[in-house]
GROMACS .gro file of N, CA and C in nm:
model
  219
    1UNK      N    1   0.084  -0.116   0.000
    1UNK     CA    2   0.000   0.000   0.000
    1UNK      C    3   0.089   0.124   0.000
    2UNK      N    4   0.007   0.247  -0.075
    2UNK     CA    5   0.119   0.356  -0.074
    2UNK      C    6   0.054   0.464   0.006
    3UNK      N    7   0.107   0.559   0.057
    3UNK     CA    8   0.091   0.681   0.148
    3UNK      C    9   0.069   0.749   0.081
    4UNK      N   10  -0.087   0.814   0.068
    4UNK     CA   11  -0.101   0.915  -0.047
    4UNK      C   12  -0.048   1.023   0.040
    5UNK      N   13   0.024   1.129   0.006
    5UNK     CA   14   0.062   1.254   0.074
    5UNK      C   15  -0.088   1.356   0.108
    6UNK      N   16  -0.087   1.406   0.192
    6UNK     CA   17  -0.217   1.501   0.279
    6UNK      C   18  -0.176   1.660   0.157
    7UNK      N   19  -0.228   1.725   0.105
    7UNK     CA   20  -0.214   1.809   0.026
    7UNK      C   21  -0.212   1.934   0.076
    8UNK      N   22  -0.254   1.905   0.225
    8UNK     CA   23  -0.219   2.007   0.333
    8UNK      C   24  -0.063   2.071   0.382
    9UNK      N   25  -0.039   1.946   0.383
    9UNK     CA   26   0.149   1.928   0.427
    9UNK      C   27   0.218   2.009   0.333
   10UNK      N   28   0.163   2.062   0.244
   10UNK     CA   29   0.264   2.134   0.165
   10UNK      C   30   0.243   2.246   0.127
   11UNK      N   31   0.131   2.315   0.279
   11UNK     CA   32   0.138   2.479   0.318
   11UNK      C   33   0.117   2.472   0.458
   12UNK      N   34   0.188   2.443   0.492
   12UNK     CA   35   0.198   2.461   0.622
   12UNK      C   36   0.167   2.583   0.707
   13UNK      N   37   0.236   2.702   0.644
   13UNK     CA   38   0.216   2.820   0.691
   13UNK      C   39   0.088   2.884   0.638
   14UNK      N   40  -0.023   2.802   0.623
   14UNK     CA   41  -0.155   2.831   0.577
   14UNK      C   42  -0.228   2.798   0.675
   15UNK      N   43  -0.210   2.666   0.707
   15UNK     CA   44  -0.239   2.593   0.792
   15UNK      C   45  -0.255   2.646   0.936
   16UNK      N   46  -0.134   2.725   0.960
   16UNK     CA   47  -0.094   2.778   1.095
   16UNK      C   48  -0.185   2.918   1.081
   17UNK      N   49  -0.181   3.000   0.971
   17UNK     CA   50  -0.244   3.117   0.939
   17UNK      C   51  -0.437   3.053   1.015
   18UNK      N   52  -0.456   2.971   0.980
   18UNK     CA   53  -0.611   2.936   0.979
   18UNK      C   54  -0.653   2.911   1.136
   19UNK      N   55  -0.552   2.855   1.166
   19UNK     CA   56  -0.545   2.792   1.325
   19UNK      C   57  -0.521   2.906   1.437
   20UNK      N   58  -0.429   3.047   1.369
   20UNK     CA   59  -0.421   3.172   1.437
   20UNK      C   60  -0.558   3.191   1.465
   21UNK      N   61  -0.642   3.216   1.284
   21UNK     CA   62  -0.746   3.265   1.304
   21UNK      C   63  -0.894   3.233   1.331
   22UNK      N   64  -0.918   3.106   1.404
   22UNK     CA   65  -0.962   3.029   1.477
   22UNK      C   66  -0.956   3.079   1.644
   23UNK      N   67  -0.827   3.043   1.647
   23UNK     CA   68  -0.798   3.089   1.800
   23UNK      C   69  -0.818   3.226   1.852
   24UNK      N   70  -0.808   3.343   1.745
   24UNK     CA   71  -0.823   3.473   1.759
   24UNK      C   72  -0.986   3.452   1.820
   25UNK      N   73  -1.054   3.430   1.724
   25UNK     CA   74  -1.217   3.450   1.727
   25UNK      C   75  -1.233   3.347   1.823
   26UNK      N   76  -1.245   3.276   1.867
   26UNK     CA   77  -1.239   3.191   1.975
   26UNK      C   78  -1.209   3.290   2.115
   27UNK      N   79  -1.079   3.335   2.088
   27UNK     CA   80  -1.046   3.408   2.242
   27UNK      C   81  -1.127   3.528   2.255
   28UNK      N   82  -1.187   3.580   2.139
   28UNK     CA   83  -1.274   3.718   2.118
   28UNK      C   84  -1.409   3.664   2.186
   29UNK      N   85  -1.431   3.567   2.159
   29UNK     CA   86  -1.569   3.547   2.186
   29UNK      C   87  -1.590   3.531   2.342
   30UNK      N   88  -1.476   3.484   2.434
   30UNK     CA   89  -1.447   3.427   2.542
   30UNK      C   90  -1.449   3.588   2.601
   31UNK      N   91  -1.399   3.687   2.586
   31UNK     CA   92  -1.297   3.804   2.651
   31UNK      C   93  -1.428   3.834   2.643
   32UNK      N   94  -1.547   3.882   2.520
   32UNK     CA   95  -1.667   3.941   2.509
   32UNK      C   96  -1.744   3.941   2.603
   33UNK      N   97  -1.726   3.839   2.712
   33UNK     CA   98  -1.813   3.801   2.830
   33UNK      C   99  -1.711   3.829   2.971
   34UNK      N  100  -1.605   3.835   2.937
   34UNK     CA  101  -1.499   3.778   3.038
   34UNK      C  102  -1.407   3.908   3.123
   35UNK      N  103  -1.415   4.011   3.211
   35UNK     CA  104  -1.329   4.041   3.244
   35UNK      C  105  -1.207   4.046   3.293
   36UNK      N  106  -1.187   3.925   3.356
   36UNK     CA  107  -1.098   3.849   3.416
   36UNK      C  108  -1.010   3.814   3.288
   37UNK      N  109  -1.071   3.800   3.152
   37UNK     CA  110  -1.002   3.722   3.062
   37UNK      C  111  -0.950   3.916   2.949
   38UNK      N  112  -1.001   3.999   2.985
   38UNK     CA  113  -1.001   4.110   2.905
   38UNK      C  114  -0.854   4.189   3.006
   39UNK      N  115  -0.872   4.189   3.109
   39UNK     CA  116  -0.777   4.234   3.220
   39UNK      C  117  -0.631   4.103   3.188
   40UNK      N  118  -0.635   4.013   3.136
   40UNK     CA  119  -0.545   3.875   3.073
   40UNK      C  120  -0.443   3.964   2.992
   41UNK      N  121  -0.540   3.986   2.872
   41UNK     CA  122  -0.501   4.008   2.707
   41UNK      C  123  -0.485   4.168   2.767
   42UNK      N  124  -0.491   4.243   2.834
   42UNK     CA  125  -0.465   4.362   2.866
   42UNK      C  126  -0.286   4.342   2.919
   43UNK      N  127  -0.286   4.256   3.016
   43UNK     CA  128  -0.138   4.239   3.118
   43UNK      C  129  -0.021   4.216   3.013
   44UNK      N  130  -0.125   4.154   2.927
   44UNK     CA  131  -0.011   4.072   2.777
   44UNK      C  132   0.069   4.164   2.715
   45UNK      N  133  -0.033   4.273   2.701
   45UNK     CA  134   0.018   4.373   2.591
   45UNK      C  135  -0.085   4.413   2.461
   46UNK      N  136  -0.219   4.323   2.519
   46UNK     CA  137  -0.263   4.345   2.382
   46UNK      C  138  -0.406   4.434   2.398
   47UNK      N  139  -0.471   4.574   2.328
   47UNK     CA  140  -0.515   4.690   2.377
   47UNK      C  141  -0.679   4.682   2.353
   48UNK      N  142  -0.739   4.560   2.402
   48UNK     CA  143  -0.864   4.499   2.417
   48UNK      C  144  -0.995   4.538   2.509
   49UNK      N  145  -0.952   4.615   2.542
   49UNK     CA  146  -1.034   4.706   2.626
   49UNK      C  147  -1.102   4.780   2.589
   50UNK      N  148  -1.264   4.740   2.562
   50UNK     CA  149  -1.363   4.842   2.499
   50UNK      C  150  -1.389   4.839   2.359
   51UNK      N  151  -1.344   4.725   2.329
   51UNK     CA  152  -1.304   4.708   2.190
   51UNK      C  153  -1.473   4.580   2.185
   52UNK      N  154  -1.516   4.562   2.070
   52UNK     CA  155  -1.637   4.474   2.030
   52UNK      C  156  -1.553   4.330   2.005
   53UNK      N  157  -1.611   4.204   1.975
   53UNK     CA  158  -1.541   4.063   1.959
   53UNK      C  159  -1.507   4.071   1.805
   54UNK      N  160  -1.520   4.158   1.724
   54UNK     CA  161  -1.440   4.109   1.611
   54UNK      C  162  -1.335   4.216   1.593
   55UNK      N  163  -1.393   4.370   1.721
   55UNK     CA  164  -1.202   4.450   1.676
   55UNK      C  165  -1.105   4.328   1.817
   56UNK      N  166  -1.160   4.260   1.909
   56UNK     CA  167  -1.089   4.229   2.019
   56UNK      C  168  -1.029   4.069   1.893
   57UNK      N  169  -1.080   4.011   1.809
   57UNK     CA  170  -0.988   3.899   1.695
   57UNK      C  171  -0.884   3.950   1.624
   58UNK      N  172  -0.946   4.099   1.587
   58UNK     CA  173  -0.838   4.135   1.506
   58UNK      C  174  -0.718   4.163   1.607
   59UNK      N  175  -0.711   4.237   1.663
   59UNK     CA  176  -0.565   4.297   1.763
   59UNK      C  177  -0.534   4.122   1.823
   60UNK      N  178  -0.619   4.044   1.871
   60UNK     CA  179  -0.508   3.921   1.914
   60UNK      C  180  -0.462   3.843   1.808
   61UNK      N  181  -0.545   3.890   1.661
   61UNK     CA  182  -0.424   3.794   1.551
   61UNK      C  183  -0.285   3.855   1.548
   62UNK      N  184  -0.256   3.978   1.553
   62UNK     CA  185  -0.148   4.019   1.558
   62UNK      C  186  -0.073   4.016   1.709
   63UNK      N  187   0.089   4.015   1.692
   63UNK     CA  188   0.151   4.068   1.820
   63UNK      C  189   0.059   4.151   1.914
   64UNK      N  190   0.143   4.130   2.066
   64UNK     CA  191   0.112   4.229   2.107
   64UNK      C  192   0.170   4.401   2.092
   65UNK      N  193   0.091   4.489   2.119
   65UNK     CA  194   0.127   4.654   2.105
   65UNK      C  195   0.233   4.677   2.219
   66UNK      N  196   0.171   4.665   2.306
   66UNK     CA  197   0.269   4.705   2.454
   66UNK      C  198   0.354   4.540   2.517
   67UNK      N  199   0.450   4.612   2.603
   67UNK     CA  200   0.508   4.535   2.674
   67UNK      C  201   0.414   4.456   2.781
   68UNK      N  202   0.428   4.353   2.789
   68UNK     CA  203   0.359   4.258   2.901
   68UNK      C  204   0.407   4.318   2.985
   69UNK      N  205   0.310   4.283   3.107
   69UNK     CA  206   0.285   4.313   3.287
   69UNK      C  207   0.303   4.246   3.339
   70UNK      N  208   0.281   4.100   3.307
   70UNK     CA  209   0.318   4.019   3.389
   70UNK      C  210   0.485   3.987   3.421
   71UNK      N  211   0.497   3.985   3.538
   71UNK     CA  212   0.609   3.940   3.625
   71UNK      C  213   0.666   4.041   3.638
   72UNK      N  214   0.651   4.152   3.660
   72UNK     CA  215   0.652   4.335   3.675
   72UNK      C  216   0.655   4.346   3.765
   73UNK      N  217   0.717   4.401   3.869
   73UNK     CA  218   0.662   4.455   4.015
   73UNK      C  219   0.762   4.590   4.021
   0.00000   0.00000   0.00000
């Protein structure tokens, strides 16, 4: 028997692109309800505060803006 190759495997960085943007809207939808989780993505660096669930996908597909808080004192 032969191994047909997955036609996936040979974009990988598509792959990862899709799975960012999954996880973005995923964490948007979570923060939309969540202060505890908005005060999170705030400590990170990323400027989610007051923002609606699809500007709070867009800013976590990208880097964060600011320097993280956490482990700061």
């Amino acid at each position: 028997m032969v191994a047909t190759p997955d036609p996936q495997d040979d974009h990988p960085e598509a792959d990862l692109e899709q799975v960012n943007d999954l996880l973005a809207k995923w964490a948007a939808r979570s923060a939309a309800t969540s202060a505890a989780l908005i005060e999170r993505f705030e400590a990170m660096g990323y400027a989610v505060r007051g923002k609606s669930e699809d500007e709070i996908a867009d800013v976590l597909y990208r880097p964060p803006t600011r320097r993280s808080q956490s482990g700061s004192k």
